[in-house]
Amino acid sequence: MTRIKICGITTLEDALSAADLGADELGFNFYNLSPRCITPRAAAEITRQLPSNIRKTGVFVNAPIDDIAATARAADLDAVQLHGDETREYIDELRKISDCDVIKALRVSGLLNADDIQAFRSDAILLDAFSPAARGGTGETFDWKLAADLSGLIPKLYLAGGLSPNNVADAISKVNPFAVDVCSGVESSPGSKDAAKIKAFIESARGTI
């Protein structure tokens, strides 16, 4: 069954609501230019109150490796999502000081080469829509056929970019990803989640509506 990740969590209320509604993973954004940015201390206040089955991921963009490791420890993260221009060598260095799984995010603007993607040696790959204005959370989609072509080659493929309760079932049907990642598609405003939208998203992803 495709896993569900709700990203851009900023409050305990939203985190507990998402967990209660059936999310598998929650994402916390530590990129200071994001409207959903959260501090490590604030994230820790949330993560320590989550059910043990919820996987906690931190989102970073071209951050110093030592800062990522420190934040991961402080916020008790299970994984880090690298949403910038991080290289394979960067990931190798990060692994030396952090036990977190590494999700490398790629913004799709054209054809994808499986060999180039696998060369990152990350634990998972996340595909998001390219936008010159923001590093994710834009609500924009991309050609899912590009992702479908990779789904059998990348064991843990996260699909993001413009997903919503209205299209997530179609996305899962076409791509068969390891996980779907939603942010703006379940919000009332940037950083504020809408419980009704989260419920509808999860029900649609699970095929229960």
C-alpha positions as YAML, in Angstrom:
chain: A
units: angstrom
residues:
- id: 1
  name: MET
  ca: [0.00, 0.00, 0.00]
- id: 2
  name: THR
  ca: [1.28, 3.45, -0.91]
- id: 3
  name: ARG
  ca: [2.45, 5.39, 2.11]
- id: 4
  name: ILE
  ca: [1.19, 8.90, 2.83]
- id: 5
  name: LYS
  ca: [3.40, 11.79, 3.90]
- id: 6
  name: ILE
  ca: [1.92, 15.10, 5.04]
- id: 7
  name: CYS
  ca: [4.59, 17.77, 4.72]
- id: 8
  name: GLY
  ca: [4.94, 21.30, 6.06]
- id: 9
  name: ILE
  ca: [3.70, 20.58, 9.58]
- id: 10
  name: THR
  ca: [4.00, 23.60, 11.87]
- id: 11
  name: THR
  ca: [1.70, 22.88, 14.82]
- id: 12
  name: LEU
  ca: [1.08, 20.03, 17.24]
- id: 13
  name: GLU
  ca: [-2.65, 20.17, 16.47]
- id: 14
  name: ASP
  ca: [-2.04, 19.58, 12.78]
- id: 15
  name: ALA
  ca: [0.50, 16.84, 13.47]
- id: 16
  name: LEU
  ca: [-1.77, 14.89, 15.80]
- id: 17
  name: SER
  ca: [-4.72, 15.36, 13.47]
- id: 18
  name: ALA
  ca: [-2.77, 14.01, 10.50]
- id: 19
  name: ALA
  ca: [-1.53, 11.07, 12.55]
- id: 20
  name: ASP
  ca: [-5.02, 10.30, 13.82]
- id: 21
  name: LEU
  ca: [-6.44, 10.45, 10.30]
- id: 22
  name: GLY
  ca: [-3.98, 7.86, 9.05]
- id: 23
  name: ALA
  ca: [-0.82, 9.56, 7.78]
- id: 24
  name: ASP
  ca: [2.30, 7.41, 7.81]
- id: 25
  name: GLU
  ca: [4.88, 10.19, 7.72]
- id: 26
  name: LEU
  ca: [5.07, 13.87, 8.64]
- id: 27
  name: GLY
  ca: [7.45, 16.43, 7.20]
- id: 28
  name: PHE
  ca: [8.96, 19.44, 8.96]
- id: 29
  name: ASN
  ca: [10.52, 22.20, 6.88]
- id: 30
  name: PHE
  ca: [13.74, 23.75, 8.19]
- id: 31
  name: TYR
  ca: [14.38, 25.93, 5.13]
- id: 32
  name: ASN
  ca: [14.27, 29.52, 6.39]
- id: 33
  name: LEU
  ca: [12.83, 30.90, 3.15]
- id: 34
  name: SER
  ca: [9.79, 28.65, 3.33]
- id: 35
  name: PRO
  ca: [6.48, 29.98, 4.73]
- id: 36
  name: ARG
  ca: [6.27, 26.65, 6.55]
- id: 37
  name: CYS
  ca: [9.67, 26.94, 8.23]
- id: 38
  name: ILE
  ca: [9.86, 25.63, 11.78]
- id: 39
  name: THR
  ca: [12.69, 25.78, 14.31]
- id: 40
  name: PRO
  ca: [14.32, 22.60, 15.61]
- id: 41
  name: ARG
  ca: [13.05, 23.37, 19.11]
- id: 42
  name: ALA
  ca: [9.46, 23.83, 17.92]
- id: 43
  name: ALA
  ca: [9.67, 20.67, 15.85]
- id: 44
  name: ALA
  ca: [10.99, 18.73, 18.85]
- id: 45
  name: GLU
  ca: [8.00, 19.85, 20.92]
- id: 46
  name: ILE
  ca: [5.81, 18.22, 18.28]
- id: 47
  name: THR
  ca: [7.77, 15.07, 17.49]
- id: 48
  name: ARG
  ca: [8.11, 14.00, 21.11]
- id: 49
  name: GLN
  ca: [4.30, 13.84, 21.35]
- id: 50
  name: LEU
  ca: [3.68, 11.83, 18.19]
- id: 51
  name: PRO
  ca: [2.73, 8.14, 18.10]
- id: 52
  name: SER
  ca: [5.77, 5.90, 17.69]
- id: 53
  name: ASN
  ca: [4.61, 4.61, 14.30]
- id: 54
  name: ILE
  ca: [4.79, 8.06, 12.66]
- id: 55
  name: ARG
  ca: [7.91, 8.58, 10.58]
- id: 56
  name: LYS
  ca: [9.39, 12.08, 10.98]
- id: 57
  name: THR
  ca: [11.26, 13.77, 8.15]
- id: 58
  name: GLY
  ca: [13.12, 17.07, 8.07]
- id: 59
  name: VAL
  ca: [13.29, 19.11, 4.86]
- id: 60
  name: PHE
  ca: [16.53, 20.98, 4.13]
- id: 61
  name: VAL
  ca: [17.84, 23.04, 1.22]
- id: 62
  name: ASN
  ca: [21.61, 23.30, 0.74]
- id: 63
  name: ALA
  ca: [22.13, 23.39, 4.50]
- id: 64
  name: PRO
  ca: [25.49, 22.83, 6.19]
- id: 65
  name: ILE
  ca: [25.88, 19.13, 6.92]
- id: 66
  name: ASP
  ca: [26.63, 19.70, 10.60]
- id: 67
  name: ASP
  ca: [23.44, 21.75, 10.94]
- id: 68
  name: ILE
  ca: [21.36, 18.96, 9.43]
- id: 69
  name: ALA
  ca: [22.82, 16.39, 11.80]
- id: 70
  name: ALA
  ca: [22.27, 18.65, 14.81]
- id: 71
  name: THR
  ca: [18.67, 19.39, 13.81]
- id: 72
  name: ALA
  ca: [17.98, 15.70, 13.21]
- id: 73
  name: ARG
  ca: [19.16, 14.90, 16.72]
- id: 74
  name: ALA
  ca: [17.31, 17.78, 18.34]
- id: 75
  name: ALA
  ca: [14.01, 17.07, 16.57]
- id: 76
  name: ASP
  ca: [14.32, 13.27, 16.76]
- id: 77
  name: LEU
  ca: [14.03, 12.84, 13.00]
- id: 78
  name: ASP
  ca: [13.96, 9.49, 11.21]
- id: 79
  name: ALA
  ca: [14.85, 10.88, 7.79]
- id: 80
  name: VAL
  ca: [16.17, 13.98, 6.10]
- id: 81
  name: GLN
  ca: [14.88, 15.24, 2.77]
- id: 82
  name: LEU
  ca: [17.40, 17.18, 0.70]
- id: 83
  name: HIS
  ca: [15.59, 19.62, -1.54]
- id: 84
  name: GLY
  ca: [18.51, 21.60, -2.90]
- id: 85
  name: ASP
  ca: [21.57, 20.99, -5.07]
- id: 86
  name: GLU
  ca: [23.11, 18.38, -2.82]
- id: 87
  name: THR
  ca: [25.51, 15.94, -4.51]
- id: 88
  name: ARG
  ca: [26.34, 12.30, -3.95]
- id: 89
  name: GLU
  ca: [29.48, 13.39, -2.09]
- id: 90
  name: TYR
  ca: [27.35, 15.62, 0.14]
- id: 91
  name: ILE
  ca: [25.11, 12.66, 0.98]
- id: 92
  name: ASP
  ca: [28.13, 10.46, 1.69]
- id: 93
  name: GLU
  ca: [29.49, 13.05, 4.14]
- id: 94
  name: LEU
  ca: [26.09, 13.39, 5.83]
- id: 95
  name: ARG
  ca: [25.89, 9.65, 6.38]
- id: 96
  name: LYS
  ca: [29.15, 9.78, 8.35]
- id: 97
  name: ILE
  ca: [27.57, 11.89, 11.10]
- id: 98
  name: SER
  ca: [23.87, 10.98, 10.92]
- id: 99
  name: ASP
  ca: [21.98, 7.69, 10.98]
- id: 100
  name: CYS
  ca: [18.89, 9.22, 9.37]
- id: 101
  name: ASP
  ca: [17.65, 7.86, 6.09]
- id: 102
  name: VAL
  ca: [18.25, 10.25, 3.18]
- id: 103
  name: ILE
  ca: [15.54, 11.24, 0.72]
- id: 104
  name: LYS
  ca: [16.92, 13.16, -2.26]
- id: 105
  name: ALA
  ca: [14.34, 15.45, -3.80]
- id: 106
  name: LEU
  ca: [14.51, 16.27, -7.49]
- id: 107
  name: ARG
  ca: [12.50, 18.99, -9.21]
- id: 108
  name: VAL
  ca: [11.30, 17.64, -12.52]
- id: 109
  name: SER
  ca: [11.54, 19.88, -15.56]
- id: 110
  name: GLY
  ca: [12.23, 17.31, -18.27]
- id: 111
  name: LEU
  ca: [13.36, 13.77, -18.95]
- id: 112
  name: LEU
  ca: [14.87, 11.84, -16.06]
- id: 113
  name: ASN
  ca: [17.83, 9.48, -16.25]
- id: 114
  name: ALA
  ca: [17.55, 6.52, -13.88]
- id: 115
  name: ASP
  ca: [21.32, 5.98, -13.73]
- id: 116
  name: ASP
  ca: [21.90, 9.61, -12.74]
- id: 117
  name: ILE
  ca: [19.24, 9.38, -10.04]
- id: 118
  name: GLN
  ca: [20.52, 6.11, -8.60]
- id: 119
  name: ALA
  ca: [24.02, 7.60, -8.47]
- id: 120
  name: PHE
  ca: [22.96, 9.72, -5.49]
- id: 121
  name: ARG
  ca: [22.91, 6.51, -3.40]
- id: 122
  name: SER
  ca: [20.12, 7.92, -1.27]
- id: 123
  name: ASP
  ca: [17.62, 5.73, 0.56]
- id: 124
  name: ALA
  ca: [14.73, 7.21, -1.40]
- id: 125
  name: ILE
  ca: [13.98, 9.65, -4.21]
- id: 126
  name: LEU
  ca: [11.27, 12.30, -4.17]
- id: 127
  name: LEU
  ca: [10.05, 13.80, -7.43]
- id: 128
  name: ASP
  ca: [8.49, 17.26, -7.28]
- id: 129
  name: ALA
  ca: [7.42, 19.81, -9.85]
- id: 130
  name: PHE
  ca: [10.04, 22.34, -10.89]
- id: 131
  name: SER
  ca: [9.33, 25.96, -10.05]
- id: 132
  name: PRO
  ca: [11.80, 28.84, -10.37]
- id: 133
  name: ALA
  ca: [10.02, 30.57, -7.50]
- id: 134
  name: ALA
  ca: [10.11, 27.98, -4.71]
- id: 135
  name: ARG
  ca: [11.69, 24.74, -3.51]
- id: 136
  name: GLY
  ca: [8.47, 22.73, -3.25]
- id: 137
  name: GLY
  ca: [5.04, 23.39, -1.80]
- id: 138
  name: THR
  ca: [3.94, 25.24, -4.94]
- id: 139
  name: GLY
  ca: [0.84, 23.20, -5.73]
- id: 140
  name: GLU
  ca: [2.12, 22.55, -9.25]
- id: 141
  name: THR
  ca: [2.09, 19.13, -10.91]
- id: 142
  name: PHE
  ca: [4.38, 17.62, -13.54]
- id: 143
  name: ASP
  ca: [4.07, 14.88, -16.17]
- id: 144
  name: TRP
  ca: [3.43, 11.75, -14.10]
- id: 145
  name: LYS
  ca: [4.53, 9.53, -16.98]
- id: 146
  name: LEU
  ca: [8.09, 10.63, -16.20]
- id: 147
  name: ALA
  ca: [7.62, 9.32, -12.67]
- id: 148
  name: ALA
  ca: [5.86, 6.15, -13.83]
- id: 149
  name: ASP
  ca: [8.84, 5.31, -16.02]
- id: 150
  name: LEU
  ca: [11.02, 5.30, -12.90]
- id: 151
  name: SER
  ca: [8.72, 3.63, -10.40]
- id: 152
  name: GLY
  ca: [9.96, 0.15, -11.20]
- id: 153
  name: LEU
  ca: [13.61, 1.22, -11.07]
- id: 154
  name: ILE
  ca: [13.57, 3.28, -7.85]
- id: 155
  name: PRO
  ca: [12.35, 1.06, -4.97]
- id: 156
  name: LYS
  ca: [11.37, 3.96, -2.73]
- id: 157
  name: LEU
  ca: [9.93, 6.65, -4.98]
- id: 158
  name: TYR
  ca: [8.03, 9.52, -3.34]
- id: 159
  name: LEU
  ca: [5.65, 11.40, -5.62]
- id: 160
  name: ALA
  ca: [4.99, 15.06, -4.80]
- id: 161
  name: GLY
  ca: [3.94, 18.19, -6.65]
- id: 162
  name: GLY
  ca: [0.38, 19.46, -6.77]
- id: 163
  name: LEU
  ca: [-1.25, 16.42, -5.21]
- id: 164
  name: SER
  ca: [-4.70, 16.93, -3.70]
- id: 165
  name: PRO
  ca: [-7.75, 14.91, -2.68]
- id: 166
  name: ASN
  ca: [-8.98, 15.30, -6.26]
- id: 167
  name: ASN
  ca: [-6.02, 13.77, -8.07]
- id: 168
  name: VAL
  ca: [-4.08, 11.55, -5.65]
- id: 169
  name: ALA
  ca: [-5.96, 8.35, -6.55]
- id: 170
  name: ASP
  ca: [-5.22, 8.94, -10.23]
- id: 171
  name: ALA
  ca: [-1.57, 9.66, -9.42]
- id: 172
  name: ILE
  ca: [-1.20, 6.43, -7.46]
- id: 173
  name: SER
  ca: [-2.90, 4.46, -10.21]
- id: 174
  name: LYS
  ca: [-0.57, 5.86, -12.88]
- id: 175
  name: VAL
  ca: [2.73, 5.92, -10.98]
- id: 176
  name: ASN
  ca: [2.45, 3.27, -8.23]
- id: 177
  name: PRO
  ca: [4.87, 5.18, -5.98]
- id: 178
  name: PHE
  ca: [6.26, 4.00, -2.67]
- id: 179
  name: ALA
  ca: [4.72, 7.11, -1.09]
- id: 180
  name: VAL
  ca: [2.78, 10.24, -1.95]
- id: 181
  name: ASP
  ca: [3.79, 13.57, -0.42]
- id: 182
  name: VAL
  ca: [1.29, 16.41, -0.02]
- id: 183
  name: CYS
  ca: [1.71, 19.91, 1.37]
- id: 184
  name: SER
  ca: [-0.31, 22.79, -0.06]
- id: 185
  name: GLY
  ca: [-3.03, 20.41, -1.29]
- id: 186
  name: VAL
  ca: [-4.28, 19.88, 2.27]
- id: 187
  name: GLU
  ca: [-3.88, 23.44, 3.60]
- id: 188
  name: SER
  ca: [-6.21, 26.31, 4.35]
- id: 189
  name: SER
  ca: [-3.19, 28.65, 4.12]
- id: 190
  name: PRO
  ca: [0.59, 28.08, 3.97]
- id: 191
  name: GLY
  ca: [1.56, 26.22, 7.13]
- id: 192
  name: SER
  ca: [-2.02, 25.65, 8.32]
- id: 193
  name: LYS
  ca: [-3.46, 22.23, 7.56]
- id: 194
  name: ASP
  ca: [-7.13, 21.56, 6.93]
- id: 195
  name: ALA
  ca: [-8.25, 18.38, 8.70]
- id: 196
  name: ALA
  ca: [-11.13, 17.84, 6.27]
- id: 197
  name: LYS
  ca: [-8.74, 18.02, 3.31]
- id: 198
  name: ILE
  ca: [-6.29, 15.65, 4.99]
- id: 199
  name: LYS
  ca: [-9.11, 13.19, 5.63]
- id: 200
  name: ALA
  ca: [-10.30, 13.42, 2.03]
- id: 201
  name: PHE
  ca: [-6.73, 13.03, 0.73]
- id: 202
  name: ILE
  ca: [-6.06, 9.91, 2.79]
- id: 203
  name: GLU
  ca: [-9.42, 8.37, 1.95]
- id: 204
  name: SER
  ca: [-8.85, 8.99, -1.74]
- id: 205
  name: ALA
  ca: [-5.30, 7.60, -1.59]
- id: 206
  name: ARG
  ca: [-6.51, 4.51, 0.24]
- id: 207
  name: GLY
  ca: [-9.40, 4.03, -2.18]
- id: 208
  name: THR
  ca: [-12.03, 4.31, 0.53]
- id: 209
  name: ILE
  ca: [-14.25, 6.92, -1.16]
...
